Amino acid sequence: MGYGKTTAVREFLALKGIPVIWTSFLSEDDTSSWFWERLASEIAKFDEAAGIRLQMLGIPTDIPQTAAIISILSEMDYKPNTTLVIDDFHLAKSMRVTALFRRFVMEMPDDFHIVILTRDTTNLDITELSIKGLCNVVSQNTLRFTDNEIRDYCALMGFMAGESEISKIADYTGGWISLIYLIMLGIERGIPVGRNSAINELVEKVLYNAYDERIKSFLLRLSVMDSFTAEQAVFVTQEERSEETLKKLRRENAFVAFNEAAGVYKIHNVLLDFLRGKQKDEEEFAMLYRRLGEWHLARREYRTAYGYLCRAGETERILTLLDNEETITNDSATFDGVLELFAALPREMLHKYPLAYLQYIAIILTNGDPDAFQDGVMRLYELQEACVRAEGPVPHGRNRILAELYLTRIFAVFNDAKEMAACIKKAQYLLGGDISCLQKREAEFTLGSPHFIHTCYREPGSLKELTELIVSDFPIFAELADGCGTGCDYVALAEYALETGDWQSAELNAFKAIYKAQTKEQVGLILCAYFALIRLYLYQGNVDEALELLRQLRQDVTRANNIYYNTSLEIVEGYVYGCLTRFDSIPLWLQTGDMSPAHLFYKGLGFNYIVYGKVLLLSKDFIKLEILTEEFARYFAIFRNHLGFLHNQILRAAAKYQLYGMEVGSAALSEAFVMAREDHLILPFAEYAPAVIDMVRHIADADSRDAYKREVLEACGQYMKSLKQSARSVVSLSARELEILTLAAEGFKRDEIAGKLYVTAGTVQTHLHNIYRKLEVSGRTAAIKKAQKLKLM
């Protein structure tokens, strides 16, 4: 810090007259949404529509969002060599940006540049980018002041220094501009160069001691915040003259700056580190954190507020707020420090705040840690025992707490439909017509799975009974949870019909599911219903309709801006393009089997491994596929996902057929028939038709009276016919579309293309969107690359 990165970049770009979009991370506590809001507002100055769309999307936390944002930026009307500057990037360490940043750089147009200002490059994957000439690193050595630059700087600041003093300053500071600045101030106050052994001594003597006690106290109290507004400074420090004092500090001190775009003050880290080291009064620090918490509470920013209250040691205050039905939100309990806070508290205290406690238990049941999951199950049991045995009144009423407890237990038995239904009915009885205060409409009902009944279909022969149970009992949950889960009954009916070959019922119920789920904005269930429809249309040969539905689904999921839905969408895309044998269109992380970019509630649900199996089958890597089906089976075994086991067995049979011949492959596929027969499963076989149809025919011919096997064979034949129709559907662009895409490839912007072709910019945009749809891409750069690859241009 303190090497003048920000000033150097700002002045350089201003000198070059380059259009700049400037934003920064203000602190480690800077929320991603706040950062993104500032960035979107800056971009809106160049292109208002693009700024609004970016704000709606939110900061990219996964690959689908990144692709959408790249598409928006590449379509934006910006001048050549526009530069996006992101300052203090090191403060984004907690965000999943490394892989996304790399993709961002690789896919952005050549005339759009990015400058990252950071103290630490360890969270940036720049090695490959540097090798490819896409990234240049300006190191701190470049920014060190030389003797001549120190001499020029002294003259610029009106500081008269002789050659010996300049030489001493250079030797002592190593060209570090912040220390040069402090030493210059020190010399003016009679402090010789080199007397101070640490920069903190210099900060104290030159900056801190220059102020009276009131301002010193003010600075110490401000140091609890990394950045702040003037209004916030008044509230937290209780200093009525805050704004006046801040203006004075800003005028006199280069270490207090004001970000006009964000409307916030920021103390430079050189001074901030000194102030925090100086602040020894823990009680005052706690008081300041308490005020910060109250500040955010007043604005109903509960997660942020609880994080500050936690630092202040306000445990009972947090518990009281989390236990208040009026202040419970879907994510209020996910604040920084929540796990440590609750884990350290005795059971007796936690039982006094049962609603708060249940929110914590829900977190540890769903965070993916097996040990935490078991701890959560145990805590639920203990709380239930305490509630039942309590002699006096129970906070919020015994029935209310037991009802909320049963609804929370659903997370512990989420793939056991009978247990879930039992919990729902008990909660319904105990609530007596009331609704839950913990289960919210915006909660994730499908747990991120693109196939709803996949999560709880555990035994062969149970699929019909499972579907009937979901249809009869699960809608009760939606009534108790303000609509969360609305439409799950029709989703289950659609998926059951689809898997068992009742095509008409599958289509009817999928549409019903979409319309019903839309009434309560249940995006997860809408996604499942769309997926069922898309698979049906692929089977029927309606490939264009299927791909149009996939495009619509992407729009709906993009609007929802949810990391779990984004992952589910990419799993759907991978599955669909795998069925269509379009390897290049499958998302990269599913092509490679690297599941780290995925956001999954439970790794053991395993639908992503079905898609990866399809990838290996398409790439003809049969040895690896055979070996990995053993590994996949372990994932499906975690929650006994029977559909996962079935797909895995079909993939294993396909691999064995290629490696060892018809008899070995057919023997493995016969095992899949045994697994599927009781539930009359048809479509899972048909979707692998290119790889298994010869084996299915061999098995069916060996037992010609087996109607089920003949039905599977007919379905495989239909799927092969549909794929042939898809293969004949060659991508083509009209003459006008090719003309527009060619101009775009030459670097012309939307308005420039419109001027050349004597049409409106809106017409150009419509043509571009049609091009993207035809090429199955999300933006201009991707469209150009795809068209070149297909030799269309």
mmCIF file of N, CA and C in Angstrom, residues 615-626:
data_model
loop_
_atom_site.group_PDB
_atom_site.id
_atom_site.type_symbol
_atom_site.label_atom_id
_atom_site.label_comp_id
_atom_site.label_asym_id
_atom_site.label_seq_id
_atom_site.Cartn_x
_atom_site.Cartn_y
_atom_site.Cartn_z
ATOM 1 N N VAL A 615 -20.730 -36.637 -21.124
ATOM 2 C CA VAL A 615 -19.567 -36.009 -21.760
ATOM 3 C C VAL A 615 -18.521 -37.074 -22.119
ATOM 4 N N LEU A 616 -18.219 -37.944 -21.177
ATOM 5 C CA LEU A 616 -17.223 -38.993 -21.427
ATOM 6 C C LEU A 616 -17.687 -39.931 -22.540
ATOM 7 N N LEU A 617 -18.987 -40.189 -22.579
ATOM 8 C CA LEU A 617 -19.531 -41.039 -23.637
ATOM 9 C C LEU A 617 -19.379 -40.373 -24.998
ATOM 10 N N LEU A 618 -19.686 -39.073 -25.068
ATOM 11 C CA LEU A 618 -19.558 -38.339 -26.327
ATOM 12 C C LEU A 618 -18.109 -38.265 -26.795
ATOM 13 N N SER A 619 -17.199 -38.104 -25.838
ATOM 14 C CA SER A 619 -15.780 -37.973 -26.195
ATOM 15 C C SER A 619 -15.113 -39.324 -26.437
ATOM 16 N N LYS A 620 -15.907 -40.396 -26.308
ATOM 17 C CA LYS A 620 -15.433 -41.770 -26.560
ATOM 18 C C LYS A 620 -14.285 -42.181 -25.638
ATOM 19 N N ASP A 621 -14.287 -41.619 -24.446
ATOM 20 C CA ASP A 621 -13.271 -41.986 -23.457
ATOM 21 C C ASP A 621 -13.833 -43.129 -22.607
ATOM 22 N N PHE A 622 -13.935 -44.304 -23.231
ATOM 23 C CA PHE A 622 -14.685 -45.411 -22.634
ATOM 24 C C PHE A 622 -13.981 -46.030 -21.426
ATOM 25 N N ILE A 623 -12.656 -46.053 -21.444
ATOM 26 C CA ILE A 623 -11.933 -46.616 -20.292
ATOM 27 C C ILE A 623 -12.176 -45.752 -19.063
ATOM 28 N N LYS A 624 -12.035 -44.449 -19.240
ATOM 29 C CA LYS A 624 -12.262 -43.529 -18.120
ATOM 30 C C LYS A 624 -13.711 -43.608 -17.657
ATOM 31 N N LEU A 625 -14.641 -43.720 -18.605
ATOM 32 C CA LEU A 625 -16.057 -43.810 -18.239
ATOM 33 C C LEU A 625 -16.323 -45.051 -17.404
ATOM 34 N N GLU A 626 -15.772 -46.176 -17.818
ATOM 35 C CA GLU A 626 -16.000 -47.410 -17.047
ATOM 36 C C GLU A 626 -15.474 -47.259 -15.618
#
